mmCIF file of C-alpha atoms in Angstrom:
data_model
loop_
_atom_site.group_PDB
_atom_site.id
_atom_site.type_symbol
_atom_site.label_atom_id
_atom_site.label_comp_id
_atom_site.label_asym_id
_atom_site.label_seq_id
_atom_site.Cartn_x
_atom_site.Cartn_y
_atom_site.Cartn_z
ATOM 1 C CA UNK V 2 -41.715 2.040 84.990
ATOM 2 C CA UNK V 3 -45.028 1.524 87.069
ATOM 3 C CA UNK V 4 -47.002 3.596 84.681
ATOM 4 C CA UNK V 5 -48.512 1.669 81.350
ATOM 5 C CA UNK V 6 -50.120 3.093 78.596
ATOM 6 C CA UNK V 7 -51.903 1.588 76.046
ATOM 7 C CA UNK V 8 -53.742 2.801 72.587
ATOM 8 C CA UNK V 9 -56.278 1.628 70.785
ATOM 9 C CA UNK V 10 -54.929 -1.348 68.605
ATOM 10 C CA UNK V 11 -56.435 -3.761 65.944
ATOM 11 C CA UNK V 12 -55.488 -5.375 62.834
ATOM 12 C CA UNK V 13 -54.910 -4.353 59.122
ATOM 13 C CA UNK V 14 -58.081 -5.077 58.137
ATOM 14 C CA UNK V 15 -59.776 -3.214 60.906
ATOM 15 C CA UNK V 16 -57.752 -0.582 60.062
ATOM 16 C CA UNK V 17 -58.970 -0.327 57.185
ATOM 17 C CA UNK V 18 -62.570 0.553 57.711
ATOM 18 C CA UNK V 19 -61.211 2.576 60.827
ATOM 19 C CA UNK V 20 -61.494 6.451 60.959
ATOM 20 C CA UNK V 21 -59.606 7.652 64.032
ATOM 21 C CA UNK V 22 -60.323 11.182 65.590
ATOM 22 C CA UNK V 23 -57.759 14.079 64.434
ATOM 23 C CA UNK V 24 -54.506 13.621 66.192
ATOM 24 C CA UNK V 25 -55.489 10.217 67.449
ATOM 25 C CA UNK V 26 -52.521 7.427 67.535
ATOM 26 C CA UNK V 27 -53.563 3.924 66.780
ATOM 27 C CA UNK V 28 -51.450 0.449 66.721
ATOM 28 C CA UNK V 29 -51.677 -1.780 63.841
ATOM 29 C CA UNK V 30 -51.721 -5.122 65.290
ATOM 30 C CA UNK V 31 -50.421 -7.260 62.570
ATOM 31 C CA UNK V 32 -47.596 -4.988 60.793
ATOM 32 C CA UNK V 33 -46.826 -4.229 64.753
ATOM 33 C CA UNK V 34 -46.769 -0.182 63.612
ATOM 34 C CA UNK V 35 -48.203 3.029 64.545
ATOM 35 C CA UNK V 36 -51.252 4.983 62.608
ATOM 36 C CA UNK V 37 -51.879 9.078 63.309
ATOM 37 C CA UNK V 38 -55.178 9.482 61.967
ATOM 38 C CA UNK V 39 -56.437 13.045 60.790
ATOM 39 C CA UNK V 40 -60.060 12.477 61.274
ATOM 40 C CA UNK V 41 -60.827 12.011 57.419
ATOM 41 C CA UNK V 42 -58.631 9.463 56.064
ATOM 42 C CA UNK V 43 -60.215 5.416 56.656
ATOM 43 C CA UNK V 44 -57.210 3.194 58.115
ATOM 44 C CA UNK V 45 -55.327 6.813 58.920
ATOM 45 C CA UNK V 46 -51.367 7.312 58.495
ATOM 46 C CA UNK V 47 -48.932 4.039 59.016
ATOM 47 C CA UNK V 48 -45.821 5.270 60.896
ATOM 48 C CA UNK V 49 -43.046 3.959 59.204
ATOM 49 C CA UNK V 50 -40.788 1.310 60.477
ATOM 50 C CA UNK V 51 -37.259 0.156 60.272
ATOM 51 C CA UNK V 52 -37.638 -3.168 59.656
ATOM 52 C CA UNK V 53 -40.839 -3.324 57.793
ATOM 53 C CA UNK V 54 -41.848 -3.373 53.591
ATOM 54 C CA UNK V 55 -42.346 0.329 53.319
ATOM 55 C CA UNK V 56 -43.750 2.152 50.332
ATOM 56 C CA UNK V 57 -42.801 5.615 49.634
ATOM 57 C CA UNK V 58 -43.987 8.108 47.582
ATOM 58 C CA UNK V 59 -42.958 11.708 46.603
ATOM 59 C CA UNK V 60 -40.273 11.086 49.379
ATOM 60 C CA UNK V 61 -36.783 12.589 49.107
ATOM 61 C CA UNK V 62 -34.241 11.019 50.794
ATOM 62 C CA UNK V 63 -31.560 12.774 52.730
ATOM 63 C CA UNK V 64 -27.753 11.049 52.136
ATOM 64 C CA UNK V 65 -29.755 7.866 52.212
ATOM 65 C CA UNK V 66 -27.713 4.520 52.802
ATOM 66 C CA UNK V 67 -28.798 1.509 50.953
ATOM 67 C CA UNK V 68 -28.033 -1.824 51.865
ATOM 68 C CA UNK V 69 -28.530 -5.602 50.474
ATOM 69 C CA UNK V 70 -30.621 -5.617 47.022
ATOM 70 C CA UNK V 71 -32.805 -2.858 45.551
ATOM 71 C CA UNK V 72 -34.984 -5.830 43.820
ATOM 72 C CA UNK V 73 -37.416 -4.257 41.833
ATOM 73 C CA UNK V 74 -37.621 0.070 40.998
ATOM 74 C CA UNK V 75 -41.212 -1.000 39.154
ATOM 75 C CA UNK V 76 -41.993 1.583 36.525
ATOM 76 C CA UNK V 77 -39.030 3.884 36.474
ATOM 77 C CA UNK V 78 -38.302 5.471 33.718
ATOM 78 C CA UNK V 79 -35.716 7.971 34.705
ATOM 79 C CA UNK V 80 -33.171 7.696 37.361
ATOM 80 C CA UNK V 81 -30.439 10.630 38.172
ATOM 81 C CA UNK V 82 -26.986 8.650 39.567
ATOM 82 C CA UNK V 83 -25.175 11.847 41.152
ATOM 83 C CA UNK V 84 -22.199 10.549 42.603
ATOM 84 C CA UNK V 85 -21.615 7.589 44.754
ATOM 85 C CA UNK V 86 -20.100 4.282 43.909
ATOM 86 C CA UNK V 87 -20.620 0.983 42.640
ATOM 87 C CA UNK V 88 -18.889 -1.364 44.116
ATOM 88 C CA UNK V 89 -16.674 0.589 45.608
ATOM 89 C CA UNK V 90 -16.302 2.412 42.264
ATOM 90 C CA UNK V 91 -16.686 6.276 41.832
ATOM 91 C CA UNK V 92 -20.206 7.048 39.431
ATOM 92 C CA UNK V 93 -19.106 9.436 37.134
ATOM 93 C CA UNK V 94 -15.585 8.582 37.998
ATOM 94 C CA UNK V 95 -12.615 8.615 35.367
ATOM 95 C CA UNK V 96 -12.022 4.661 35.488
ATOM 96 C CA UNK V 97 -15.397 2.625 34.464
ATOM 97 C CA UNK V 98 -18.275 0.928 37.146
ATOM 98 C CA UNK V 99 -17.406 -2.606 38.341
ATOM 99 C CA UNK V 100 -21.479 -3.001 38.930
ATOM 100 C CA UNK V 101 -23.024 -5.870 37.404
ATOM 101 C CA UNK V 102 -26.476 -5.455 36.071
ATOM 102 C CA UNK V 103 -28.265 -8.730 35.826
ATOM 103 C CA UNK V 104 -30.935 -7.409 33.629
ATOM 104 C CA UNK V 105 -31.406 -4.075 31.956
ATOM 105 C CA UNK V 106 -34.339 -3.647 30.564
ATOM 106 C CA UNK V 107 -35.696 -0.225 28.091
ATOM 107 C CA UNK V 108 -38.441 0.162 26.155
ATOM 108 C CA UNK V 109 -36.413 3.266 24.311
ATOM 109 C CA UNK V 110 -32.935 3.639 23.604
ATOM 110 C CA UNK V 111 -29.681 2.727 25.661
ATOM 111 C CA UNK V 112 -27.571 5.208 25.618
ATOM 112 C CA UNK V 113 -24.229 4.153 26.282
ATOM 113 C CA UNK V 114 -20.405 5.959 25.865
ATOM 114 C CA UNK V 115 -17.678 4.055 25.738
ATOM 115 C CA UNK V 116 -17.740 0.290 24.918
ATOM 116 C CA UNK V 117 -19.972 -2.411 26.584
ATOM 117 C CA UNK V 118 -18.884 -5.366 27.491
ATOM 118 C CA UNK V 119 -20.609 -9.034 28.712
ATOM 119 C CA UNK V 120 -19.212 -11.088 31.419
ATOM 120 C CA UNK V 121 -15.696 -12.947 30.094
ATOM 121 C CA UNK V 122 -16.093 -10.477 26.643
ATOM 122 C CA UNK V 123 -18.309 -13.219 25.166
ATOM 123 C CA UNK V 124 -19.583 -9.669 23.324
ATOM 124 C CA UNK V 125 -18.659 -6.473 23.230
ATOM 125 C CA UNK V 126 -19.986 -3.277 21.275
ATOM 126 C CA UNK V 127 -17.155 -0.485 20.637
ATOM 127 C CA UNK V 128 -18.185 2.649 20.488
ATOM 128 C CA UNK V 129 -16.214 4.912 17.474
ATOM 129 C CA UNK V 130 -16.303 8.469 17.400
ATOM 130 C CA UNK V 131 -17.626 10.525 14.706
ATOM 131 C CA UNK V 132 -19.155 7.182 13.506
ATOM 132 C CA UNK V 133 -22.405 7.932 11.367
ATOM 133 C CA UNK V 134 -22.928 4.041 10.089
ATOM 134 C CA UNK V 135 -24.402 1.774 12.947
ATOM 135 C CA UNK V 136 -25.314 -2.088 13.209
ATOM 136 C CA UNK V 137 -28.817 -2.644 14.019
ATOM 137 C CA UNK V 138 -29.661 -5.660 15.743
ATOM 138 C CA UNK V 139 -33.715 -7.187 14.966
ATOM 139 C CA UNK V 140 -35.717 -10.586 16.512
ATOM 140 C CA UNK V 141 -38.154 -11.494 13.623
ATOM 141 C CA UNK V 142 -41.138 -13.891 13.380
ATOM 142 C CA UNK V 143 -41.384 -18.000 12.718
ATOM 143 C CA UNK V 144 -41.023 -17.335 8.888
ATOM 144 C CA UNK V 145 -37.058 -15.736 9.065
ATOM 145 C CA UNK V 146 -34.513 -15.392 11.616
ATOM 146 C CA UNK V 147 -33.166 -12.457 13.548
ATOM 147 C CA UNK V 148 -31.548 -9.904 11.581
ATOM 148 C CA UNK V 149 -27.900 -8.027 11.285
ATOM 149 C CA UNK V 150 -28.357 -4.763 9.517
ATOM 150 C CA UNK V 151 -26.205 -1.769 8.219
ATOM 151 C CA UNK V 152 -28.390 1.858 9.098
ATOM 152 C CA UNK V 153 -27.442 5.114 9.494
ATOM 153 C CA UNK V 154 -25.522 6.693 6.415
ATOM 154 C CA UNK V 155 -26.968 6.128 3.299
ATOM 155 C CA UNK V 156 -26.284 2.952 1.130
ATOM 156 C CA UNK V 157 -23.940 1.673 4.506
ATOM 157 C CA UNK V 158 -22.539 -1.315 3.582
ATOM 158 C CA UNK V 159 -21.762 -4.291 6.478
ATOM 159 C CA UNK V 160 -18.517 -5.895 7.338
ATOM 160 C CA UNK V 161 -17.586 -8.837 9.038
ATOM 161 C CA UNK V 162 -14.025 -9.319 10.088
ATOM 162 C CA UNK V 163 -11.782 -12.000 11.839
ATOM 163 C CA UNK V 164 -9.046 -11.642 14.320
ATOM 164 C CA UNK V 165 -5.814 -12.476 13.137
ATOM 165 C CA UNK V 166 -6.076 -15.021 9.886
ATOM 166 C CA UNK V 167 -8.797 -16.342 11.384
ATOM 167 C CA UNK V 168 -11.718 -17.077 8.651
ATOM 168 C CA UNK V 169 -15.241 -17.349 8.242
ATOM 169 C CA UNK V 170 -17.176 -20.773 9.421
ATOM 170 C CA UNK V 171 -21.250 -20.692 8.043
ATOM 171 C CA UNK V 172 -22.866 -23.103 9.750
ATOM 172 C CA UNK V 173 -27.009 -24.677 10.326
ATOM 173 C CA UNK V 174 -28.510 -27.320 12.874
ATOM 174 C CA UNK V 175 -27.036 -25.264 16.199
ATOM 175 C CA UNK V 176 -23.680 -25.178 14.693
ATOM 176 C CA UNK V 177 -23.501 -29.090 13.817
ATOM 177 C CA UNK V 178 -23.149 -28.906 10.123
ATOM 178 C CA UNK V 179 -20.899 -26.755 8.349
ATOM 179 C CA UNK V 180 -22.160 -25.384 4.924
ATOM 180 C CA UNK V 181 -19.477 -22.992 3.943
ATOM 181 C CA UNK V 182 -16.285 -21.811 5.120
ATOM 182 C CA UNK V 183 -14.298 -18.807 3.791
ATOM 183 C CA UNK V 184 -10.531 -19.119 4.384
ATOM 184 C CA UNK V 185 -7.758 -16.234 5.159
ATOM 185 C CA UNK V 186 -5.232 -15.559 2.649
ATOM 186 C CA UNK V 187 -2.357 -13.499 3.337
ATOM 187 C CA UNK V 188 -2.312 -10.299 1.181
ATOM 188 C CA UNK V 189 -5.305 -11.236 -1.145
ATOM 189 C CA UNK V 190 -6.084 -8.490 -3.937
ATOM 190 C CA UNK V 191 -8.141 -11.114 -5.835
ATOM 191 C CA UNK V 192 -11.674 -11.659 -4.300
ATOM 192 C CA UNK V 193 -14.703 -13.019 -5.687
ATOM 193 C CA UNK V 194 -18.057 -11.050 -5.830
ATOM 194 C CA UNK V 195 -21.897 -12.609 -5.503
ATOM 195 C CA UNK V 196 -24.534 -11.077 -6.526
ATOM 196 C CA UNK V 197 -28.206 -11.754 -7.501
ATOM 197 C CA UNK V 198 -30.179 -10.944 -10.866
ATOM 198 C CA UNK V 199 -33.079 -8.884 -11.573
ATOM 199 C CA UNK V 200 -36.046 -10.277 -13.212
ATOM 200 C CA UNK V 201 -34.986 -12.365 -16.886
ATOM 201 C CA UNK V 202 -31.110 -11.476 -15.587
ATOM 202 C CA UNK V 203 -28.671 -14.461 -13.769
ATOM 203 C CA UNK V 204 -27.021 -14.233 -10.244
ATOM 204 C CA UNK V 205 -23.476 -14.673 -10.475
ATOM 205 C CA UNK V 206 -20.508 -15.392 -8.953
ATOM 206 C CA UNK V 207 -17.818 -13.019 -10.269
ATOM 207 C CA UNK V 208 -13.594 -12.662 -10.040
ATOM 208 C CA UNK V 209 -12.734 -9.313 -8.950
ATOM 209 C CA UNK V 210 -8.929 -7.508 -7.896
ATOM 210 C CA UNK V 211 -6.914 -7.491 -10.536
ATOM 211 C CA UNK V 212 -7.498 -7.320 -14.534
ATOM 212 C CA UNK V 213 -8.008 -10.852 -16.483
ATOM 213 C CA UNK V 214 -7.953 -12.361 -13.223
ATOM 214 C CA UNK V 215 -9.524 -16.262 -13.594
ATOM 215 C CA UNK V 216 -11.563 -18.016 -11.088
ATOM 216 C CA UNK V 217 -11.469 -21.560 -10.055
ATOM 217 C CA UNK V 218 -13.371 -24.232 -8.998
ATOM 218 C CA UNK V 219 -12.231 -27.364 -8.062
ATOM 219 C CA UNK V 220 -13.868 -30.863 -6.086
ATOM 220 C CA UNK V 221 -12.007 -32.169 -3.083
ATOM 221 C CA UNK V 222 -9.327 -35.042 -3.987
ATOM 222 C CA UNK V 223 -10.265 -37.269 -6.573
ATOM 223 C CA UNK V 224 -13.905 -34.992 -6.998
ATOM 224 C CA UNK V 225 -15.581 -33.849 -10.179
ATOM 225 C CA UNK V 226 -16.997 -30.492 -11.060
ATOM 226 C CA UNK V 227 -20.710 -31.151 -11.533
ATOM 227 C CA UNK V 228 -22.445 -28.421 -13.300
ATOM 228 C CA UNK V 229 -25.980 -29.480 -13.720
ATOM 229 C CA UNK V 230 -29.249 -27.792 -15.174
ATOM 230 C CA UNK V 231 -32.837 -28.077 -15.158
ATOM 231 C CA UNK V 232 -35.220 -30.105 -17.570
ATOM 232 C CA UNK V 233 -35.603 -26.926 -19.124
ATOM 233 C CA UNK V 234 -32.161 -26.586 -20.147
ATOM 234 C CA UNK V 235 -31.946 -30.416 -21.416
ATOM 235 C CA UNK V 236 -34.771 -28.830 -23.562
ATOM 236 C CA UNK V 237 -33.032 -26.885 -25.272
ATOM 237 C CA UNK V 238 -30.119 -29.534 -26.090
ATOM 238 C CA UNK V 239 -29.388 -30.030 -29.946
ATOM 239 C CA UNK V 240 -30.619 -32.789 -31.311
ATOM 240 C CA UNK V 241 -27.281 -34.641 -31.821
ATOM 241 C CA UNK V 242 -26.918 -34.896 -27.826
ATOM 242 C CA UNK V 243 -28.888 -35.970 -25.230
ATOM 243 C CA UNK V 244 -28.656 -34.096 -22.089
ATOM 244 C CA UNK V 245 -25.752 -36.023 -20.614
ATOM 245 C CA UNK V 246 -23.475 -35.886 -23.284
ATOM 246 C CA UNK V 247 -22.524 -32.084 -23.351
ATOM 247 C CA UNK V 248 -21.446 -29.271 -21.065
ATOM 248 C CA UNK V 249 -23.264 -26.231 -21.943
ATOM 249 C CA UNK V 250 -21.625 -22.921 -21.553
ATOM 250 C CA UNK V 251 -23.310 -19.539 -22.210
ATOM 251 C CA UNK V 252 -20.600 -17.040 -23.599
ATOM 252 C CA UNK V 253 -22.018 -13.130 -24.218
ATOM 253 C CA UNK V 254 -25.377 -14.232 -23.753
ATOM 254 C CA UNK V 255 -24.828 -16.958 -26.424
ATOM 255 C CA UNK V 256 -25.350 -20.541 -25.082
ATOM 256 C CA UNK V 257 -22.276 -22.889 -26.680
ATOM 257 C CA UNK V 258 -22.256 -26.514 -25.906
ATOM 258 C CA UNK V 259 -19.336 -28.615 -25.999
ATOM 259 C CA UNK V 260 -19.639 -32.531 -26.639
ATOM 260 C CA UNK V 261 -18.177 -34.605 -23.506
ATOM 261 C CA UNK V 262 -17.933 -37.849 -25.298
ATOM 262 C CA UNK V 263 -15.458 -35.855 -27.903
ATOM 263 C CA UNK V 264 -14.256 -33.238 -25.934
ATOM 264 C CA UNK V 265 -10.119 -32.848 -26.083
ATOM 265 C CA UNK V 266 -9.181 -31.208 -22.796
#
């Protein structure tokens, strides 16, 4: 090849500020790629190249083939999978994706059929048919923690359940202490119920299951059950006894107190 030809050439930034004639071919120097300019257009047209950072817009691709990483799709907020695999598995196919998505991020609503899963089923969300009740999951500020909440049908209630006989573990500090653990027992009907008062009324903690059933309290070994009150109620001790010398028991809204120092049990 004895004949060499040569266009006009500079860098990006002279590019920039460059308005080539209609038709007119220009190299760009630094991104080593051509620009057709169409007379109007500063810095013209960029060819572009295979191995270059391209940026495409209103483009549709023809049986495109993607390899390595797509890294970042920016602002997408809708993206049409029609066929084609993930990992060698079928989209749309009848046995699920093996693609792992390192982060998924929505400012709406994930839509999801079927069950997700996490890596090694550290957590996984089933998904029931016909299901109207749903577990919503909410962050919350400084002042309370992150929330657990029944939605959907009205007055849902929420249930927590164990595998097996395993039982429920409560615990603060990152899991170091252990406040309260609920147990499994095989074919309970007998349950206890908690539940808070309304103004002037008392919380309570309540046997439920069968009728007349009792409910029991008990320390650990050699422990004591320690029922304590305010000052207020060592107010309102007779004044035969002072406030460590009876157990006070309220029975139909009548309080009854029983002298410890005499007491038969």
């Amino acid at each position: 090849m004895t004949t060499q030809v040569q266009f006009r050439r500079g860098t990006t930034a002279q590019h920039s500020s460059f308005t080539g004639a209609v038709g007119e071919i220009t190299v760009d120097t630094d991104k080593k790629a051509v620009v057709v300019h169409d007379g109007s257009t500063a810095g013209g047209l960029q060819v572009p190249t295979l191995a270059g950072a391209e940026t495409l817009s209103n483009k549709t691709l023809a049986s495109p083939a993607f390899s390595g990483t797509i890294a970042d799709l920016g602002a997408v907020t809708t993206m049409d999978l029609n066929g084609g695999t993930i990992d060698g598995v079928t989209i749309g196919g009848s046995t699920p994706g093996a693609g792992t998505f390192t982060s998924l991020t929505s400012n709406s609503i994930v839509d999801a059929s079927g069950a997700i899963v996490t890596v090694n089923n550290v957590l996984r969300a089933n998904d029931s048919v016909g299901t109207s009740a749903r577990l919503d999951v909410y962050g919350w500020n400084s002042n309370f923690g992150p929330m657990l909440r029944a939605d959907g049908a009205s007055n849902s209630g929420l249930n927590l359940d164990t595998n097996g006989t395993g039982g429920h573990v409560f615990t603060t500090n990152s899991g170091n202490a252990t406040q309260v653990k609920i147990t499994h027992v095989a074919s309970a009907v007998n349950w206890v119920q908690m539940s808070g008062g309304a103004t002037g009324g008392s919380a309570n903690i309540l046997a439920r299951g069968e009728a007349n059933t009792d409910i029991r309290i008990g320390g650990n070994g050699t422990g004591v059950l320690d029922i304590f009150g305010t000052a207020a109620t060592a107010a309102s001790t007779p004044s035969n006894f002072s406030a460590a010398q009876y157990l006070a028991i309220k029975v139909n809204g009548t309080t009854k107190y029983l002298p410890l120092a005499t007491a038969t049990w």
